[in-house]
């Protein structure tokens, strides 16, 4: 870690981006991800406008998953397994949490297949941290 002069604040030592640059950055970031709170709020509506994919193993899904999620492990994401979904379907993917890259792997597979995708940051651990319940079984 670089040593800063004692009168330099580590937060502002590198100037903040211009507001228009910050706006572009954060809007772009939000086009790739959503959070547990927003997913929970959307799932409480009558017709969510996305499919929530739990991309963990079948065993992990059975042990506890977000109610309304569809289990499709990231390694099984292919055109055949997505055939029932219209081409413009938005998928929101999640895995175990920040220590797991299964959601990223799923997002790559979906994007390679020309599918729209966002990642639910925090995964199942973030969901539980927010105090939201899980459903066991299938």
PDB file of C-alpha atoms in Angstrom:
ATOM      1  CA  UNK A   1       0.000   0.000   0.000  1.00  0.00           C
ATOM      2  CA  UNK A   2       1.465   3.378  -0.943  1.00  0.00           C
ATOM      3  CA  UNK A   3       2.422   5.698   1.863  1.00  0.00           C
ATOM      4  CA  UNK A   4       0.444   8.912   1.735  1.00  0.00           C
ATOM      5  CA  UNK A   5       1.618  12.201   3.212  1.00  0.00           C
ATOM      6  CA  UNK A   6       0.067  12.707   6.617  1.00  0.00           C
ATOM      7  CA  UNK A   7      -2.087  15.580   5.345  1.00  0.00           C
ATOM      8  CA  UNK A   8      -3.585  13.540   2.459  1.00  0.00           C
ATOM      9  CA  UNK A   9      -6.912  11.832   2.932  1.00  0.00           C
ATOM     10  CA  UNK A  10      -6.943   8.324   1.445  1.00  0.00           C
ATOM     11  CA  UNK A  11     -10.538   8.833   0.265  1.00  0.00           C
ATOM     12  CA  UNK A  12      -9.939  12.012  -1.697  1.00  0.00           C
ATOM     13  CA  UNK A  13      -6.264  11.537  -2.626  1.00  0.00           C
ATOM     14  CA  UNK A  14      -7.503  10.405  -6.044  1.00  0.00           C
ATOM     15  CA  UNK A  15     -10.149  12.857  -7.203  1.00  0.00           C
ATOM     16  CA  UNK A  16     -13.685  11.591  -7.699  1.00  0.00           C
ATOM     17  CA  UNK A  17     -14.937  11.151 -11.247  1.00  0.00           C
ATOM     18  CA  UNK A  18     -16.865  13.929 -12.897  1.00  0.00           C
ATOM     19  CA  UNK A  19     -20.608  13.549 -12.288  1.00  0.00           C
ATOM     20  CA  UNK A  20     -21.356  12.611 -15.920  1.00  0.00           C
ATOM     21  CA  UNK A  21     -18.621   9.934 -15.793  1.00  0.00           C
ATOM     22  CA  UNK A  22     -19.941   8.609 -12.480  1.00  0.00           C
ATOM     23  CA  UNK A  23     -23.466   8.479 -13.916  1.00  0.00           C
ATOM     24  CA  UNK A  24     -22.316   6.513 -16.963  1.00  0.00           C
ATOM     25  CA  UNK A  25     -20.279   4.118 -14.802  1.00  0.00           C
ATOM     26  CA  UNK A  26     -22.986   3.351 -12.270  1.00  0.00           C
ATOM     27  CA  UNK A  27     -25.765   3.068 -14.835  1.00  0.00           C
ATOM     28  CA  UNK A  28     -23.585   0.609 -16.765  1.00  0.00           C
ATOM     29  CA  UNK A  29     -22.841  -1.330 -13.577  1.00  0.00           C
ATOM     30  CA  UNK A  30     -26.547  -1.628 -12.794  1.00  0.00           C
ATOM     31  CA  UNK A  31     -27.176  -2.973 -16.293  1.00  0.00           C
ATOM     32  CA  UNK A  32     -25.103  -6.017 -15.279  1.00  0.00           C
ATOM     33  CA  UNK A  33     -26.310  -6.617 -11.726  1.00  0.00           C
ATOM     34  CA  UNK A  34     -29.134  -6.285  -9.271  1.00  0.00           C
ATOM     35  CA  UNK A  35     -29.312  -6.945  -5.557  1.00  0.00           C
ATOM     36  CA  UNK A  36     -31.247  -9.253  -3.279  1.00  0.00           C
ATOM     37  CA  UNK A  37     -33.569  -6.513  -2.050  1.00  0.00           C
ATOM     38  CA  UNK A  38     -34.677  -5.581  -5.576  1.00  0.00           C
ATOM     39  CA  UNK A  39     -35.156  -9.230  -6.557  1.00  0.00           C
ATOM     40  CA  UNK A  40     -37.223  -9.825  -3.416  1.00  0.00           C
ATOM     41  CA  UNK A  41     -39.397  -6.786  -4.171  1.00  0.00           C
ATOM     42  CA  UNK A  42     -39.873  -7.865  -7.795  1.00  0.00           C
ATOM     43  CA  UNK A  43     -40.807 -11.428  -6.817  1.00  0.00           C
ATOM     44  CA  UNK A  44     -43.555 -10.084  -4.563  1.00  0.00           C
ATOM     45  CA  UNK A  45     -45.312  -8.662  -7.630  1.00  0.00           C
ATOM     46  CA  UNK A  46     -47.833 -10.739  -9.581  1.00  0.00           C
ATOM     47  CA  UNK A  47     -45.720 -11.131 -12.738  1.00  0.00           C
ATOM     48  CA  UNK A  48     -41.966 -10.584 -12.387  1.00  0.00           C
ATOM     49  CA  UNK A  49     -40.396  -9.637 -15.718  1.00  0.00           C
ATOM     50  CA  UNK A  50     -37.443 -12.011 -15.382  1.00  0.00           C
ATOM     51  CA  UNK A  51     -36.591 -15.636 -14.677  1.00  0.00           C
ATOM     52  CA  UNK A  52     -34.567 -16.189 -11.527  1.00  0.00           C
ATOM     53  CA  UNK A  53     -31.994 -18.942 -12.082  1.00  0.00           C
ATOM     54  CA  UNK A  54     -30.347 -20.697  -9.180  1.00  0.00           C
ATOM     55  CA  UNK A  55     -27.197 -21.961 -10.892  1.00  0.00           C
ATOM     56  CA  UNK A  56     -25.951 -24.090  -7.986  1.00  0.00           C
ATOM     57  CA  UNK A  57     -26.036 -27.863  -7.801  1.00  0.00           C
ATOM     58  CA  UNK A  58     -29.303 -29.749  -7.457  1.00  0.00           C
ATOM     59  CA  UNK A  59     -28.306 -30.705  -3.887  1.00  0.00           C
ATOM     60  CA  UNK A  60     -27.663 -27.082  -2.893  1.00  0.00           C
ATOM     61  CA  UNK A  61     -30.934 -26.008  -4.486  1.00  0.00           C
ATOM     62  CA  UNK A  62     -32.860 -28.707  -2.592  1.00  0.00           C
ATOM     63  CA  UNK A  63     -31.251 -27.658   0.702  1.00  0.00           C
ATOM     64  CA  UNK A  64     -32.553 -24.095   0.303  1.00  0.00           C
ATOM     65  CA  UNK A  65     -33.281 -21.692  -2.535  1.00  0.00           C
ATOM     66  CA  UNK A  66     -35.122 -18.463  -3.277  1.00  0.00           C
ATOM     67  CA  UNK A  67     -38.823 -19.224  -3.680  1.00  0.00           C
ATOM     68  CA  UNK A  68     -39.682 -18.879  -7.355  1.00  0.00           C
ATOM     69  CA  UNK A  69     -36.185 -19.698  -8.595  1.00  0.00           C
ATOM     70  CA  UNK A  70     -35.570 -22.287 -11.288  1.00  0.00           C
ATOM     71  CA  UNK A  71     -32.610 -24.604 -10.787  1.00  0.00           C
ATOM     72  CA  UNK A  72     -30.272 -24.775 -13.769  1.00  0.00           C
ATOM     73  CA  UNK A  73     -26.653 -25.410 -12.766  1.00  0.00           C
ATOM     74  CA  UNK A  74     -24.313 -23.179 -14.744  1.00  0.00           C
ATOM     75  CA  UNK A  75     -22.691 -26.162 -16.464  1.00  0.00           C
ATOM     76  CA  UNK A  76     -26.079 -27.193 -17.892  1.00  0.00           C
ATOM     77  CA  UNK A  77     -26.960 -23.864 -19.456  1.00  0.00           C
ATOM     78  CA  UNK A  78     -27.376 -24.531 -23.152  1.00  0.00           C
ATOM     79  CA  UNK A  79     -29.871 -23.732 -25.889  1.00  0.00           C
ATOM     80  CA  UNK A  80     -31.808 -26.966 -25.353  1.00  0.00           C
ATOM     81  CA  UNK A  81     -32.349 -26.228 -21.647  1.00  0.00           C
ATOM     82  CA  UNK A  82     -33.445 -22.668 -22.445  1.00  0.00           C
ATOM     83  CA  UNK A  83     -35.776 -23.601 -25.302  1.00  0.00           C
ATOM     84  CA  UNK A  84     -38.956 -22.965 -23.301  1.00  0.00           C
ATOM     85  CA  UNK A  85     -38.008 -19.308 -22.710  1.00  0.00           C
ATOM     86  CA  UNK A  86     -38.585 -16.621 -25.343  1.00  0.00           C
ATOM     87  CA  UNK A  87     -35.404 -15.150 -26.834  1.00  0.00           C
ATOM     88  CA  UNK A  88     -35.919 -11.799 -25.075  1.00  0.00           C
ATOM     89  CA  UNK A  89     -36.278 -13.322 -21.570  1.00  0.00           C
ATOM     90  CA  UNK A  90     -34.208 -11.588 -18.905  1.00  0.00           C
ATOM     91  CA  UNK A  91     -32.443 -14.065 -16.636  1.00  0.00           C
ATOM     92  CA  UNK A  92     -31.216 -13.127 -13.165  1.00  0.00           C
ATOM     93  CA  UNK A  93     -28.629 -15.599 -11.933  1.00  0.00           C
ATOM     94  CA  UNK A  94     -27.348 -16.357  -8.452  1.00  0.00           C
ATOM     95  CA  UNK A  95     -25.034 -18.834  -6.766  1.00  0.00           C
ATOM     96  CA  UNK A  96     -23.777 -19.220  -3.188  1.00  0.00           C
ATOM     97  CA  UNK A  97     -22.392 -15.724  -2.778  1.00  0.00           C
ATOM     98  CA  UNK A  98     -19.319 -13.518  -3.065  1.00  0.00           C
ATOM     99  CA  UNK A  99     -16.967 -16.465  -2.609  1.00  0.00           C
ATOM    100  CA  UNK A 100     -18.503 -18.302  -5.598  1.00  0.00           C
ATOM    101  CA  UNK A 101     -18.189 -17.515  -9.299  1.00  0.00           C
ATOM    102  CA  UNK A 102     -21.002 -19.790 -10.478  1.00  0.00           C
ATOM    103  CA  UNK A 103     -23.257 -16.813 -11.247  1.00  0.00           C
ATOM    104  CA  UNK A 104     -20.510 -15.237 -13.348  1.00  0.00           C
ATOM    105  CA  UNK A 105     -20.022 -18.510 -15.226  1.00  0.00           C
ATOM    106  CA  UNK A 106     -23.775 -18.710 -15.814  1.00  0.00           C
ATOM    107  CA  UNK A 107     -23.871 -15.114 -17.035  1.00  0.00           C
ATOM    108  CA  UNK A 108     -21.092 -15.867 -19.520  1.00  0.00           C
ATOM    109  CA  UNK A 109     -22.952 -18.907 -20.852  1.00  0.00           C
ATOM    110  CA  UNK A 110     -26.217 -17.001 -21.175  1.00  0.00           C
ATOM    111  CA  UNK A 111     -24.564 -14.042 -22.898  1.00  0.00           C
ATOM    112  CA  UNK A 112     -22.758 -16.366 -25.324  1.00  0.00           C
ATOM    113  CA  UNK A 113     -26.161 -17.786 -26.224  1.00  0.00           C
ATOM    114  CA  UNK A 114     -27.439 -14.287 -26.941  1.00  0.00           C
ATOM    115  CA  UNK A 115     -29.566 -14.144 -23.777  1.00  0.00           C
ATOM    116  CA  UNK A 116     -30.082 -11.096 -21.567  1.00  0.00           C
ATOM    117  CA  UNK A 117     -28.692 -11.577 -18.081  1.00  0.00           C
ATOM    118  CA  UNK A 118     -28.052  -9.847 -14.767  1.00  0.00           C
ATOM    119  CA  UNK A 119     -26.363 -11.218 -11.680  1.00  0.00           C
ATOM    120  CA  UNK A 120     -27.975 -11.012  -8.245  1.00  0.00           C
ATOM    121  CA  UNK A 121     -25.037  -9.791  -6.195  1.00  0.00           C
ATOM    122  CA  UNK A 122     -24.598 -11.458  -2.834  1.00  0.00           C
ATOM    123  CA  UNK A 123     -26.130 -14.730  -3.995  1.00  0.00           C
ATOM    124  CA  UNK A 124     -27.840 -16.989  -1.487  1.00  0.00           C
ATOM    125  CA  UNK A 125     -25.663 -15.653   1.342  1.00  0.00           C
ATOM    126  CA  UNK A 126     -26.695 -12.080   0.550  1.00  0.00           C
ATOM    127  CA  UNK A 127     -30.325 -13.220   0.440  1.00  0.00           C
ATOM    128  CA  UNK A 128     -30.018 -14.693   3.929  1.00  0.00           C
ATOM    129  CA  UNK A 129     -28.094 -11.619   5.178  1.00  0.00           C
ATOM    130  CA  UNK A 130     -31.085  -9.482   4.166  1.00  0.00           C
ATOM    131  CA  UNK A 131     -33.273 -11.682   6.358  1.00  0.00           C
ATOM    132  CA  UNK A 132     -35.184 -13.281   3.481  1.00  0.00           C
ATOM    133  CA  UNK A 133     -36.269 -16.886   3.825  1.00  0.00           C
ATOM    134  CA  UNK A 134     -35.409 -19.903   1.747  1.00  0.00           C
ATOM    135  CA  UNK A 135     -37.516 -22.744   0.414  1.00  0.00           C
ATOM    136  CA  UNK A 136     -36.259 -26.308   0.707  1.00  0.00           C
ATOM    137  CA  UNK A 137     -37.001 -29.128  -1.703  1.00  0.00           C
ATOM    138  CA  UNK A 138     -38.004 -28.934  -5.320  1.00  0.00           C
TER     139      UNK A 138
END
